[in-house]
Amino acid sequence: MINCLISRIGRNVHLCTNHFAYDLLVNRNGECTGIKAKDADGNNQTFHSPHVVLATGGAGQIYSLTSNAPSVTGDGYALAFRAGAELCDMEFVQFHPTLLICNGEGKGLVSEAVRGEGALLVDETGRRIMEGKHPLKDLAPRHVVSKSIYEEMKQGRMIYLDISSIPHFEKRFPAITRLCRANNISLSKGRIPVAPGCHFSMGGIRTDEFGRTTIQGLYAIGEAAYTGIHGANRLASNSLLEGLVYGKSLAGYLNQRSFLLRSEESSLRQFRHPRRFPPIDELRNRMMDAVGIERTAETLMRQLHWLESFQINDWMSGSLDRFTEKQITAGFMGLTSWLITTSALKRTESRGGHYRSDFPEERDEWKLTHIVRHRTEKRKGMYEQLKA
């Protein structure tokens, strides 16, 4: 799909590669008029445009294990939130139960079709870890399998997919075979090391059927956007279809709009500067443990307290011009983590990609209820408010 898109790019399109977008320009009328970015040498650049589209993906890298690319750090969510756009359903995060694991890192997905063909989840000794966990055992729902594997890993055990019962595995699963070989995982022993990891965010920047956000001139497409079509969870092919359908819809909408630049007079901002940056590795580990597959009020409050110790409010607005890409990325990851953590605290039930063991069932009062986030909401000292 990407190669097809690139092959059709016309001469009227100019690609600025190796640029890091770190701020959206919003004028006094509340309209988005462009972006600020840093080039490969760290120089600040400004791009003015009457239409700005965020297609930045999700936030998988805020977790220590993920199927997402290294660049998927929640930048789009943070950019939109800082600019004043509404975000929705940030607590809903899907964890895929079986990532290929190598040297503690997720290297790609091992399809659930492998378990469907008879593969079993085992530890180093060959013990089947799903025995007694669910009537469907290895074919249990994703969140059940993910939780079981993660509990075993916290006890220091490695978990594997035992594929020894699947005849001609290499021919039946050629893509997974290539993935294993690329990461020097031998299939001769009939075992593939796996672990659960962050896969997809169902929430995001609130949009309508054309990809329009709540800020005029700002649009969002793909995983960065909340369109509502996924609900509280997601099926594998839906995200690709969403990108195609909404991409075409937005293109048609923009082709009927004016491309005259709006007033570029900047809106007033609170020019506070962040004083501390969350250590990225520690943040990712803490998010996996506290705001990952299984959540409780205790773990969420602990994570919220830690995040707010970095003066997370300073990241809500203000100039980021003088900071490096690495520093801003750490701040954006912290801000996105804060949005997910506080949303997960507010939803006192379990539904879809949001599982709280202290509220393990769906609750009728939360049905069709959405948690909408905006930077003007009261948030100062949220940890202390929630604690009280």
mmCIF file of C-alpha atoms in Angstrom:
data_model
loop_
_atom_site.group_PDB
_atom_site.id
_atom_site.type_symbol
_atom_site.label_atom_id
_atom_site.label_comp_id
_atom_site.label_asym_id
_atom_site.label_seq_id
_atom_site.Cartn_x
_atom_site.Cartn_y
_atom_site.Cartn_z
ATOM 1 C CA MET A 1 0.000 0.000 0.000
ATOM 2 C CA ILE A 2 2.798 2.425 0.879
ATOM 3 C CA ASN A 3 4.774 1.577 -2.256
ATOM 4 C CA CYS A 4 1.645 2.100 -4.353
ATOM 5 C CA LEU A 5 1.052 5.500 -2.757
ATOM 6 C CA ILE A 6 4.662 6.631 -3.246
ATOM 7 C CA SER A 7 4.636 5.525 -6.889
ATOM 8 C CA ARG A 8 1.652 7.814 -7.535
ATOM 9 C CA ILE A 9 3.027 10.968 -5.905
ATOM 10 C CA GLY A 10 3.014 13.779 -8.471
ATOM 11 C CA ARG A 11 5.586 16.495 -9.147
ATOM 12 C CA ASN A 12 3.429 18.935 -7.213
ATOM 13 C CA VAL A 13 4.201 17.071 -3.986
ATOM 14 C CA HIS A 14 7.406 17.869 -2.097
ATOM 15 C CA LEU A 15 8.555 15.407 0.566
ATOM 16 C CA CYS A 16 10.512 16.811 3.519
ATOM 17 C CA THR A 17 12.139 13.715 4.998
ATOM 18 C CA ASN A 18 13.914 13.521 8.360
ATOM 19 C CA HIS A 19 11.885 16.376 9.804
ATOM 20 C CA PHE A 20 10.417 16.212 13.297
ATOM 21 C CA ALA A 21 7.131 18.110 13.772
ATOM 22 C CA TYR A 22 6.996 19.467 17.306
ATOM 23 C CA ASP A 23 4.275 22.133 17.342
ATOM 24 C CA LEU A 24 1.097 23.192 15.553
ATOM 25 C CA LEU A 25 0.564 26.856 14.701
ATOM 26 C CA VAL A 26 -2.812 28.129 15.897
ATOM 27 C CA ASN A 27 -3.939 31.731 15.319
ATOM 28 C CA ARG A 28 -6.090 33.936 17.556
ATOM 29 C CA ASN A 29 -9.224 32.630 15.845
ATOM 30 C CA GLY A 30 -8.353 29.097 16.930
ATOM 31 C CA GLU A 31 -7.472 27.981 13.386
ATOM 32 C CA CYS A 32 -4.502 25.758 12.557
ATOM 33 C CA THR A 33 -2.192 27.576 10.120
ATOM 34 C CA GLY A 34 0.843 25.286 9.894
ATOM 35 C CA ILE A 35 3.508 23.477 11.866
ATOM 36 C CA LYS A 36 6.926 23.924 13.396
ATOM 37 C CA ALA A 37 9.529 21.238 12.752
ATOM 38 C CA LYS A 38 13.187 20.441 13.296
ATOM 39 C CA ASP A 39 15.295 19.287 10.349
ATOM 40 C CA ALA A 40 17.975 16.599 10.451
ATOM 41 C CA ASP A 41 20.489 19.126 11.865
ATOM 42 C CA GLY A 42 18.121 20.252 14.610
ATOM 43 C CA ASN A 43 17.304 23.596 13.012
ATOM 44 C CA ASN A 44 13.805 24.987 13.580
ATOM 45 C CA GLN A 45 11.641 25.447 10.505
ATOM 46 C CA THR A 46 8.115 26.752 10.016
ATOM 47 C CA PHE A 47 5.659 25.505 7.383
ATOM 48 C CA HIS A 48 2.466 27.492 6.752
ATOM 49 C CA SER A 49 -0.610 25.805 5.352
ATOM 50 C CA PRO A 50 -4.402 26.251 5.412
ATOM 51 C CA HIS A 51 -4.801 22.502 5.911
ATOM 52 C CA VAL A 52 -2.674 20.310 8.203
ATOM 53 C CA VAL A 53 -3.203 16.533 8.312
ATOM 54 C CA LEU A 54 -1.844 14.416 11.166
ATOM 55 C CA ALA A 55 -1.148 10.821 10.077
ATOM 56 C CA THR A 56 1.312 9.989 12.835
ATOM 57 C CA GLY A 57 0.102 6.545 13.924
ATOM 58 C CA GLY A 58 -0.422 5.528 17.533
ATOM 59 C CA ALA A 59 1.729 5.428 20.654
ATOM 60 C CA GLY A 60 3.104 1.882 20.894
ATOM 61 C CA GLN A 61 6.591 2.981 21.929
ATOM 62 C CA ILE A 62 5.380 4.330 25.269
ATOM 63 C CA TYR A 63 5.293 0.630 26.259
ATOM 64 C CA SER A 64 8.389 -1.533 26.701
ATOM 65 C CA LEU A 65 7.015 -4.201 24.332
ATOM 66 C CA THR A 66 5.260 -3.225 21.118
ATOM 67 C CA SER A 67 4.702 -4.215 17.510
ATOM 68 C CA ASN A 68 5.026 -0.569 16.474
ATOM 69 C CA ALA A 69 7.922 1.108 14.653
ATOM 70 C CA PRO A 70 10.486 3.015 16.774
ATOM 71 C CA SER A 71 9.068 6.367 15.616
ATOM 72 C CA VAL A 72 5.540 5.675 16.934
ATOM 73 C CA THR A 73 5.786 7.633 20.195
ATOM 74 C CA GLY A 74 2.395 9.368 20.433
ATOM 75 C CA ASP A 75 3.553 12.627 18.827
ATOM 76 C CA GLY A 76 0.257 13.221 17.001
ATOM 77 C CA TYR A 77 -1.772 12.939 20.194
ATOM 78 C CA ALA A 78 0.514 15.366 22.020
ATOM 79 C CA LEU A 79 0.590 17.849 19.115
ATOM 80 C CA ALA A 80 -3.195 17.923 18.839
ATOM 81 C CA PHE A 81 -3.776 18.101 22.599
ATOM 82 C CA ARG A 82 -1.329 20.982 23.027
ATOM 83 C CA ALA A 83 -3.041 22.840 20.174
ATOM 84 C CA GLY A 84 -6.428 22.498 21.878
ATOM 85 C CA ALA A 85 -8.033 19.675 19.876
ATOM 86 C CA GLU A 86 -10.287 17.145 21.590
ATOM 87 C CA LEU A 87 -9.062 13.583 22.153
ATOM 88 C CA CYS A 88 -11.337 10.650 22.950
ATOM 89 C CA ASP A 89 -11.179 7.120 24.428
ATOM 90 C CA MET A 90 -7.435 7.192 25.148
ATOM 91 C CA GLU A 91 -7.762 4.356 27.684
ATOM 92 C CA PHE A 92 -8.517 1.756 24.999
ATOM 93 C CA VAL A 93 -5.213 0.128 23.987
ATOM 94 C CA GLN A 94 -4.976 -3.297 22.390
ATOM 95 C CA PHE A 95 -2.176 -5.704 23.359
ATOM 96 C CA HIS A 96 -1.346 -8.485 20.935
ATOM 97 C CA PRO A 97 -0.551 -11.690 22.863
ATOM 98 C CA THR A 98 2.241 -13.042 20.653
ATOM 99 C CA LEU A 99 5.016 -10.780 19.421
ATOM 100 C CA LEU A 100 8.209 -12.468 18.335
ATOM 101 C CA ILE A 101 10.589 -11.604 21.166
ATOM 102 C CA CYS A 102 14.348 -11.285 20.671
ATOM 103 C CA ASN A 103 16.793 -9.785 23.196
ATOM 104 C CA GLY A 104 13.861 -8.349 25.123
ATOM 105 C CA GLU A 105 12.399 -6.526 22.125
ATOM 106 C CA GLY A 106 9.326 -7.183 20.017
ATOM 107 C CA LYS A 107 10.317 -7.918 16.420
ATOM 108 C CA GLY A 108 6.944 -8.453 14.759
ATOM 109 C CA LEU A 109 3.663 -10.299 15.043
ATOM 110 C CA VAL A 110 3.235 -14.048 15.211
ATOM 111 C CA SER A 111 -0.295 -14.491 13.930
ATOM 112 C CA GLU A 112 -2.965 -16.010 16.136
ATOM 113 C CA ALA A 113 -3.594 -18.331 13.201
ATOM 114 C CA VAL A 114 -0.553 -20.283 14.440
ATOM 115 C CA ARG A 115 -2.425 -21.197 17.630
ATOM 116 C CA GLY A 116 -5.470 -21.854 15.517
ATOM 117 C CA GLU A 117 -3.444 -24.505 13.678
ATOM 118 C CA GLY A 118 -2.493 -26.211 16.940
ATOM 119 C CA ALA A 119 0.482 -24.358 18.444
ATOM 120 C CA LEU A 120 0.614 -24.354 22.255
ATOM 121 C CA LEU A 121 1.908 -21.762 24.698
ATOM 122 C CA VAL A 122 4.570 -23.313 26.949
ATOM 123 C CA ASP A 123 7.359 -22.260 29.291
ATOM 124 C CA GLU A 124 10.992 -23.453 29.201
ATOM 125 C CA THR A 125 10.025 -26.784 30.752
ATOM 126 C CA GLY A 126 7.247 -27.440 28.245
ATOM 127 C CA ARG A 127 4.471 -26.729 30.766
ATOM 128 C CA ARG A 128 1.297 -25.512 29.066
ATOM 129 C CA ILE A 129 0.626 -22.135 30.636
ATOM 130 C CA MET A 130 -3.024 -21.826 29.542
ATOM 131 C CA GLU A 131 -4.170 -24.944 31.374
ATOM 132 C CA GLY A 132 -6.846 -23.938 33.877
ATOM 133 C CA LYS A 133 -6.828 -20.301 32.746
ATOM 134 C CA HIS A 134 -9.793 -20.407 30.359
ATOM 135 C CA PRO A 135 -12.109 -23.071 28.868
ATOM 136 C CA LEU A 136 -10.633 -22.372 25.415
ATOM 137 C CA LYS A 137 -7.081 -22.663 26.769
ATOM 138 C CA ASP A 138 -4.634 -21.506 24.055
ATOM 139 C CA LEU A 139 -7.501 -20.159 21.951
ATOM 140 C CA ALA A 140 -8.802 -17.885 24.708
ATOM 141 C CA PRO A 141 -9.525 -14.198 23.928
ATOM 142 C CA ARG A 142 -6.571 -11.900 23.351
ATOM 143 C CA HIS A 143 -6.663 -10.095 26.692
ATOM 144 C CA VAL A 144 -6.810 -13.397 28.603
ATOM 145 C CA VAL A 145 -3.840 -14.854 26.708
ATOM 146 C CA SER A 146 -1.848 -11.623 27.002
ATOM 147 C CA LYS A 147 -2.468 -11.419 30.743
ATOM 148 C CA SER A 148 -1.453 -15.064 31.279
ATOM 149 C CA ILE A 149 1.787 -14.703 29.323
ATOM 150 C CA TYR A 150 2.698 -11.450 31.061
ATOM 151 C CA GLU A 151 2.119 -12.988 34.512
ATOM 152 C CA GLU A 152 4.487 -15.820 33.618
ATOM 153 C CA MET A 153 7.106 -13.362 32.368
ATOM 154 C CA LYS A 154 6.941 -11.380 35.613
ATOM 155 C CA GLN A 155 7.959 -14.619 37.348
ATOM 156 C CA GLY A 156 11.095 -14.687 35.199
ATOM 157 C CA ARG A 157 9.925 -17.354 32.748
ATOM 158 C CA MET A 158 10.356 -17.339 28.981
ATOM 159 C CA ILE A 159 7.249 -18.247 26.997
ATOM 160 C CA TYR A 160 7.230 -20.035 23.651
ATOM 161 C CA LEU A 161 4.816 -21.120 20.968
ATOM 162 C CA ASP A 162 5.342 -24.848 20.568
ATOM 163 C CA ILE A 163 4.829 -25.399 16.817
ATOM 164 C CA SER A 164 6.079 -29.000 16.754
ATOM 165 C CA SER A 165 2.584 -30.353 16.071
ATOM 166 C CA ILE A 166 2.132 -28.251 12.907
ATOM 167 C CA PRO A 167 3.343 -30.157 9.820
ATOM 168 C CA HIS A 168 5.245 -28.210 7.151
ATOM 169 C CA PHE A 169 5.215 -25.051 9.254
ATOM 170 C CA GLU A 170 7.630 -23.192 6.983
ATOM 171 C CA LYS A 171 5.377 -23.689 3.956
ATOM 172 C CA ARG A 172 2.150 -22.935 5.804
ATOM 173 C CA PHE A 173 3.520 -19.778 7.476
ATOM 174 C CA PRO A 174 6.190 -18.381 5.137
ATOM 175 C CA ALA A 175 5.970 -14.782 6.425
ATOM 176 C CA ILE A 176 6.482 -15.845 10.054
ATOM 177 C CA THR A 177 9.309 -18.132 8.948
ATOM 178 C CA ARG A 178 11.050 -15.199 7.233
ATOM 179 C CA LEU A 179 10.527 -13.044 10.334
ATOM 180 C CA CYS A 180 12.133 -15.698 12.550
ATOM 181 C CA ARG A 181 15.079 -16.185 10.219
ATOM 182 C CA ALA A 182 15.648 -12.437 9.972
ATOM 183 C CA ASN A 183 16.046 -12.396 13.752
ATOM 184 C CA ASN A 184 18.195 -15.566 13.932
ATOM 185 C CA ILE A 185 15.423 -17.635 15.538
ATOM 186 C CA SER A 186 15.831 -21.272 14.535
ATOM 187 C CA LEU A 187 12.634 -23.236 13.972
ATOM 188 C CA SER A 188 14.399 -26.594 14.179
ATOM 189 C CA LYS A 189 13.521 -26.949 17.873
ATOM 190 C CA GLY A 190 9.859 -26.254 17.186
ATOM 191 C CA ARG A 191 9.624 -23.237 19.488
ATOM 192 C CA ILE A 192 9.130 -19.513 18.878
ATOM 193 C CA PRO A 193 9.803 -17.089 21.778
ATOM 194 C CA VAL A 194 6.832 -14.759 22.268
ATOM 195 C CA ALA A 195 5.564 -12.004 24.533
ATOM 196 C CA PRO A 196 2.541 -9.677 24.563
ATOM 197 C CA GLY A 197 2.984 -6.083 23.473
ATOM 198 C CA CYS A 198 1.158 -2.890 22.642
ATOM 199 C CA HIS A 199 -0.371 -3.156 19.192
ATOM 200 C CA PHE A 200 -3.071 -0.565 18.473
ATOM 201 C CA SER A 201 -4.799 2.435 20.046
ATOM 202 C CA MET A 202 -8.552 2.631 19.533
ATOM 203 C CA GLY A 203 -8.759 6.185 20.917
ATOM 204 C CA GLY A 204 -7.164 9.293 19.509
ATOM 205 C CA ILE A 205 -7.812 12.738 18.043
ATOM 206 C CA ARG A 206 -11.561 13.210 17.719
ATOM 207 C CA THR A 207 -12.667 13.551 14.080
ATOM 208 C CA ASP A 208 -15.792 13.509 11.928
ATOM 209 C CA GLU A 209 -16.494 11.515 8.751
ATOM 210 C CA PHE A 210 -14.092 13.712 6.756
ATOM 211 C CA GLY A 211 -11.200 13.534 9.234
ATOM 212 C CA ARG A 212 -11.863 17.049 10.544
ATOM 213 C CA THR A 213 -10.786 17.625 14.146
ATOM 214 C CA THR A 214 -12.325 20.147 16.535
ATOM 215 C CA ILE A 215 -9.783 22.749 15.291
ATOM 216 C CA GLN A 216 -10.491 24.361 11.930
ATOM 217 C CA GLY A 217 -7.757 23.530 9.432
ATOM 218 C CA LEU A 218 -6.511 20.491 11.370
ATOM 219 C CA TYR A 219 -7.296 16.920 10.300
ATOM 220 C CA ALA A 220 -6.298 13.440 11.469
ATOM 221 C CA ILE A 221 -6.218 10.124 9.613
ATOM 222 C CA GLY A 222 -5.463 6.528 10.614
ATOM 223 C CA GLU A 223 -4.512 5.354 14.077
ATOM 224 C CA ALA A 224 -3.898 8.937 15.225
ATOM 225 C CA ALA A 225 -7.608 9.621 14.753
ATOM 226 C CA TYR A 226 -10.607 8.598 16.805
ATOM 227 C CA THR A 227 -13.373 7.950 14.272
ATOM 228 C CA GLY A 228 -15.476 5.612 16.414
ATOM 229 C CA ILE A 229 -15.449 2.708 13.964
ATOM 230 C CA HIS A 230 -13.315 0.474 16.199
ATOM 231 C CA GLY A 231 -15.289 0.866 19.395
ATOM 232 C CA ALA A 232 -13.399 -0.416 22.417
ATOM 233 C CA ASN A 233 -11.364 -2.930 20.412
ATOM 234 C CA ARG A 234 -10.280 -3.631 16.875
ATOM 235 C CA LEU A 235 -9.983 -6.383 14.274
ATOM 236 C CA ALA A 236 -6.849 -6.796 12.197
ATOM 237 C CA SER A 237 -7.941 -5.528 8.791
ATOM 238 C CA ASN A 238 -10.159 -2.671 9.980
ATOM 239 C CA SER A 239 -7.329 -0.183 10.447
ATOM 240 C CA LEU A 240 -6.139 -0.560 6.843
ATOM 241 C CA LEU A 241 -9.679 -0.101 5.567
ATOM 242 C CA GLU A 242 -10.114 2.910 7.831
ATOM 243 C CA GLY A 243 -7.005 4.559 6.379
ATOM 244 C CA LEU A 244 -8.212 3.979 2.813
ATOM 245 C CA VAL A 245 -11.803 5.085 3.344
ATOM 246 C CA TYR A 246 -11.076 8.166 5.431
ATOM 247 C CA GLY A 247 -8.060 9.098 3.311
ATOM 248 C CA LYS A 248 -10.233 9.169 0.211
ATOM 249 C CA SER A 249 -12.990 11.030 2.061
ATOM 250 C CA LEU A 250 -10.598 13.701 3.320
ATOM 251 C CA ALA A 251 -8.933 14.087 -0.085
ATOM 252 C CA GLY A 252 -12.317 14.678 -1.686
ATOM 253 C CA TYR A 253 -13.207 17.207 0.992
ATOM 254 C CA LEU A 254 -9.928 19.144 0.679
ATOM 255 C CA ASN A 255 -10.127 19.262 -3.113
ATOM 256 C CA GLN A 256 -13.308 21.310 -2.733
ATOM 257 C CA ARG A 257 -11.820 23.762 -0.224
ATOM 258 C CA SER A 258 -9.849 26.970 -0.586
ATOM 259 C CA PHE A 259 -6.068 26.765 -0.281
ATOM 260 C CA LEU A 260 -5.600 30.404 0.651
ATOM 261 C CA LEU A 261 -3.479 30.862 3.766
ATOM 262 C CA ARG A 262 -5.278 32.001 6.894
ATOM 263 C CA SER A 263 -4.091 34.708 9.230
ATOM 264 C CA GLU A 264 -0.820 33.526 10.776
ATOM 265 C CA GLU A 265 -1.032 35.690 13.870
ATOM 266 C CA SER A 266 -0.207 33.369 16.726
ATOM 267 C CA SER A 267 -2.577 32.711 19.576
ATOM 268 C CA LEU A 268 -1.548 33.487 23.130
ATOM 269 C CA ARG A 269 0.338 30.673 24.826
ATOM 270 C CA GLN A 270 1.532 30.115 28.361
ATOM 271 C CA PHE A 271 5.268 30.144 27.898
ATOM 272 C CA ARG A 272 6.206 27.800 30.677
ATOM 273 C CA HIS A 273 9.170 25.564 30.040
ATOM 274 C CA PRO A 274 9.418 21.926 31.139
ATOM 275 C CA ARG A 275 11.949 21.513 33.892
ATOM 276 C CA ARG A 276 12.362 17.738 33.850
ATOM 277 C CA PHE A 277 12.085 15.041 31.212
ATOM 278 C CA PRO A 278 10.889 11.497 32.008
ATOM 279 C CA PRO A 279 13.581 8.852 31.342
ATOM 280 C CA ILE A 280 12.231 7.036 28.297
ATOM 281 C CA ASP A 281 13.252 3.485 29.254
ATOM 282 C CA GLU A 282 11.818 3.872 32.748
ATOM 283 C CA LEU A 283 8.620 5.377 31.369
ATOM 284 C CA ARG A 284 8.138 2.462 28.961
ATOM 285 C CA ASN A 285 8.677 -0.140 31.685
ATOM 286 C CA ARG A 286 6.379 1.665 34.108
ATOM 287 C CA MET A 287 3.626 2.002 31.498
ATOM 288 C CA MET A 288 3.793 -1.720 30.710
ATOM 289 C CA ASP A 289 3.564 -2.636 34.389
ATOM 290 C CA ALA A 290 1.006 -0.073 35.566
ATOM 291 C CA VAL A 291 -1.088 0.929 32.540
ATOM 292 C CA GLY A 292 -0.660 -2.123 30.358
ATOM 293 C CA ILE A 293 -2.543 -5.374 30.017
ATOM 294 C CA GLU A 294 -3.988 -5.286 33.543
ATOM 295 C CA ARG A 295 -4.777 -2.115 35.447
ATOM 296 C CA THR A 296 -5.941 -1.247 38.950
ATOM 297 C CA ALA A 297 -6.592 2.022 40.753
ATOM 298 C CA GLU A 298 -3.438 1.404 42.790
ATOM 299 C CA THR A 299 -1.109 0.921 39.805
ATOM 300 C CA LEU A 300 -2.709 3.760 37.855
ATOM 301 C CA MET A 301 -2.428 6.196 40.764
ATOM 302 C CA ARG A 302 1.196 5.211 41.276
ATOM 303 C CA GLN A 303 1.935 5.890 37.625
ATOM 304 C CA LEU A 304 0.019 9.176 37.664
ATOM 305 C CA HIS A 305 2.018 10.356 40.693
ATOM 306 C CA TRP A 306 5.265 9.493 38.910
ATOM 307 C CA LEU A 307 4.248 11.250 35.672
ATOM 308 C CA GLU A 308 3.117 14.395 37.465
ATOM 309 C CA SER A 309 6.439 14.565 39.302
ATOM 310 C CA PHE A 310 7.846 15.748 35.955
ATOM 311 C CA GLN A 311 5.599 18.821 35.979
ATOM 312 C CA ILE A 312 3.528 17.319 33.180
ATOM 313 C CA ASN A 313 1.343 20.462 33.165
ATOM 314 C CA ASP A 314 4.303 22.339 31.682
ATOM 315 C CA TRP A 315 3.906 20.202 28.580
ATOM 316 C CA MET A 316 0.306 21.278 27.968
ATOM 317 C CA SER A 317 1.366 24.482 26.211
ATOM 318 C CA GLY A 318 4.318 26.756 25.707
ATOM 319 C CA SER A 319 7.278 27.088 23.355
ATOM 320 C CA LEU A 320 9.422 24.027 22.648
ATOM 321 C CA ASP A 321 11.766 25.799 20.223
ATOM 322 C CA ARG A 322 14.881 25.533 22.348
ATOM 323 C CA PHE A 323 14.634 21.835 23.150
ATOM 324 C CA THR A 324 16.127 18.926 21.232
ATOM 325 C CA GLU A 325 14.131 16.300 19.357
ATOM 326 C CA LYS A 326 15.043 13.719 22.000
ATOM 327 C CA GLN A 327 13.850 15.960 24.831
ATOM 328 C CA ILE A 328 10.581 16.809 23.076
ATOM 329 C CA THR A 329 9.974 13.136 22.265
ATOM 330 C CA ALA A 330 10.391 12.269 25.949
ATOM 331 C CA GLY A 331 7.937 15.018 26.851
ATOM 332 C CA PHE A 332 5.398 13.915 24.242
ATOM 333 C CA MET A 333 5.667 10.325 25.452
ATOM 334 C CA GLY A 334 5.076 11.538 28.998
ATOM 335 C CA LEU A 335 2.081 13.633 27.962
ATOM 336 C CA THR A 336 0.517 10.777 25.960
ATOM 337 C CA SER A 337 1.137 8.409 28.882
ATOM 338 C CA TRP A 338 -0.573 10.891 31.188
ATOM 339 C CA LEU A 339 -3.622 11.035 28.892
ATOM 340 C CA ILE A 340 -3.936 7.233 28.813
ATOM 341 C CA THR A 341 -3.331 6.852 32.550
ATOM 342 C CA THR A 342 -5.872 9.454 33.648
ATOM 343 C CA SER A 343 -8.475 8.170 31.164
ATOM 344 C CA ALA A 344 -7.966 4.625 32.468
ATOM 345 C CA LEU A 345 -8.478 5.878 36.019
ATOM 346 C CA LYS A 346 -11.758 7.538 35.068
ATOM 347 C CA ARG A 347 -13.266 4.442 33.402
ATOM 348 C CA THR A 348 -14.200 2.212 36.338
ATOM 349 C CA GLU A 349 -15.069 -0.898 34.343
ATOM 350 C CA SER A 350 -13.452 -3.351 31.897
ATOM 351 C CA ARG A 351 -14.346 -3.088 28.228
ATOM 352 C CA GLY A 352 -12.476 -4.051 25.062
ATOM 353 C CA GLY A 353 -8.819 -3.067 25.276
ATOM 354 C CA HIS A 354 -9.245 -1.603 28.772
ATOM 355 C CA TYR A 355 -9.035 -4.197 31.550
ATOM 356 C CA ARG A 356 -9.161 -3.292 35.235
ATOM 357 C CA SER A 357 -8.943 -6.199 37.640
ATOM 358 C CA ASP A 358 -10.602 -4.071 40.359
ATOM 359 C CA PHE A 359 -13.565 -3.542 38.002
ATOM 360 C CA PRO A 360 -13.429 -6.733 35.891
ATOM 361 C CA GLU A 361 -16.896 -6.499 34.293
ATOM 362 C CA GLU A 362 -18.587 -4.183 31.809
ATOM 363 C CA ARG A 363 -20.912 -1.732 33.551
ATOM 364 C CA ASP A 364 -24.124 -0.479 31.946
ATOM 365 C CA GLU A 365 -23.567 3.097 33.107
ATOM 366 C CA TRP A 366 -20.396 3.248 30.966
ATOM 367 C CA LYS A 367 -22.036 1.902 27.809
ATOM 368 C CA LEU A 368 -21.716 4.403 24.935
ATOM 369 C CA THR A 369 -19.920 6.789 27.323
ATOM 370 C CA HIS A 370 -16.748 8.429 26.015
ATOM 371 C CA ILE A 371 -13.990 10.148 27.955
ATOM 372 C CA VAL A 372 -13.168 13.319 26.006
ATOM 373 C CA ARG A 373 -9.926 15.160 26.755
ATOM 374 C CA HIS A 374 -9.109 18.834 26.155
ATOM 375 C CA ARG A 375 -6.237 20.865 27.538
ATOM 376 C CA THR A 376 -8.566 23.434 29.113
ATOM 377 C CA GLU A 377 -10.076 20.851 31.483
ATOM 378 C CA LYS A 378 -9.178 21.171 35.151
ATOM 379 C CA ARG A 379 -6.138 19.029 35.760
ATOM 380 C CA LYS A 380 -3.787 20.785 38.158
ATOM 381 C CA GLY A 381 -2.809 18.342 40.850
ATOM 382 C CA MET A 382 -4.954 15.555 39.388
ATOM 383 C CA TYR A 383 -3.099 12.991 41.478
ATOM 384 C CA GLU A 384 -4.022 14.834 44.679
ATOM 385 C CA GLN A 385 -7.634 15.305 43.500
ATOM 386 C CA LEU A 386 -8.087 11.639 42.676
ATOM 387 C CA LYS A 387 -6.331 10.564 45.856
ATOM 388 C CA ALA A 388 -8.740 12.671 47.888
#
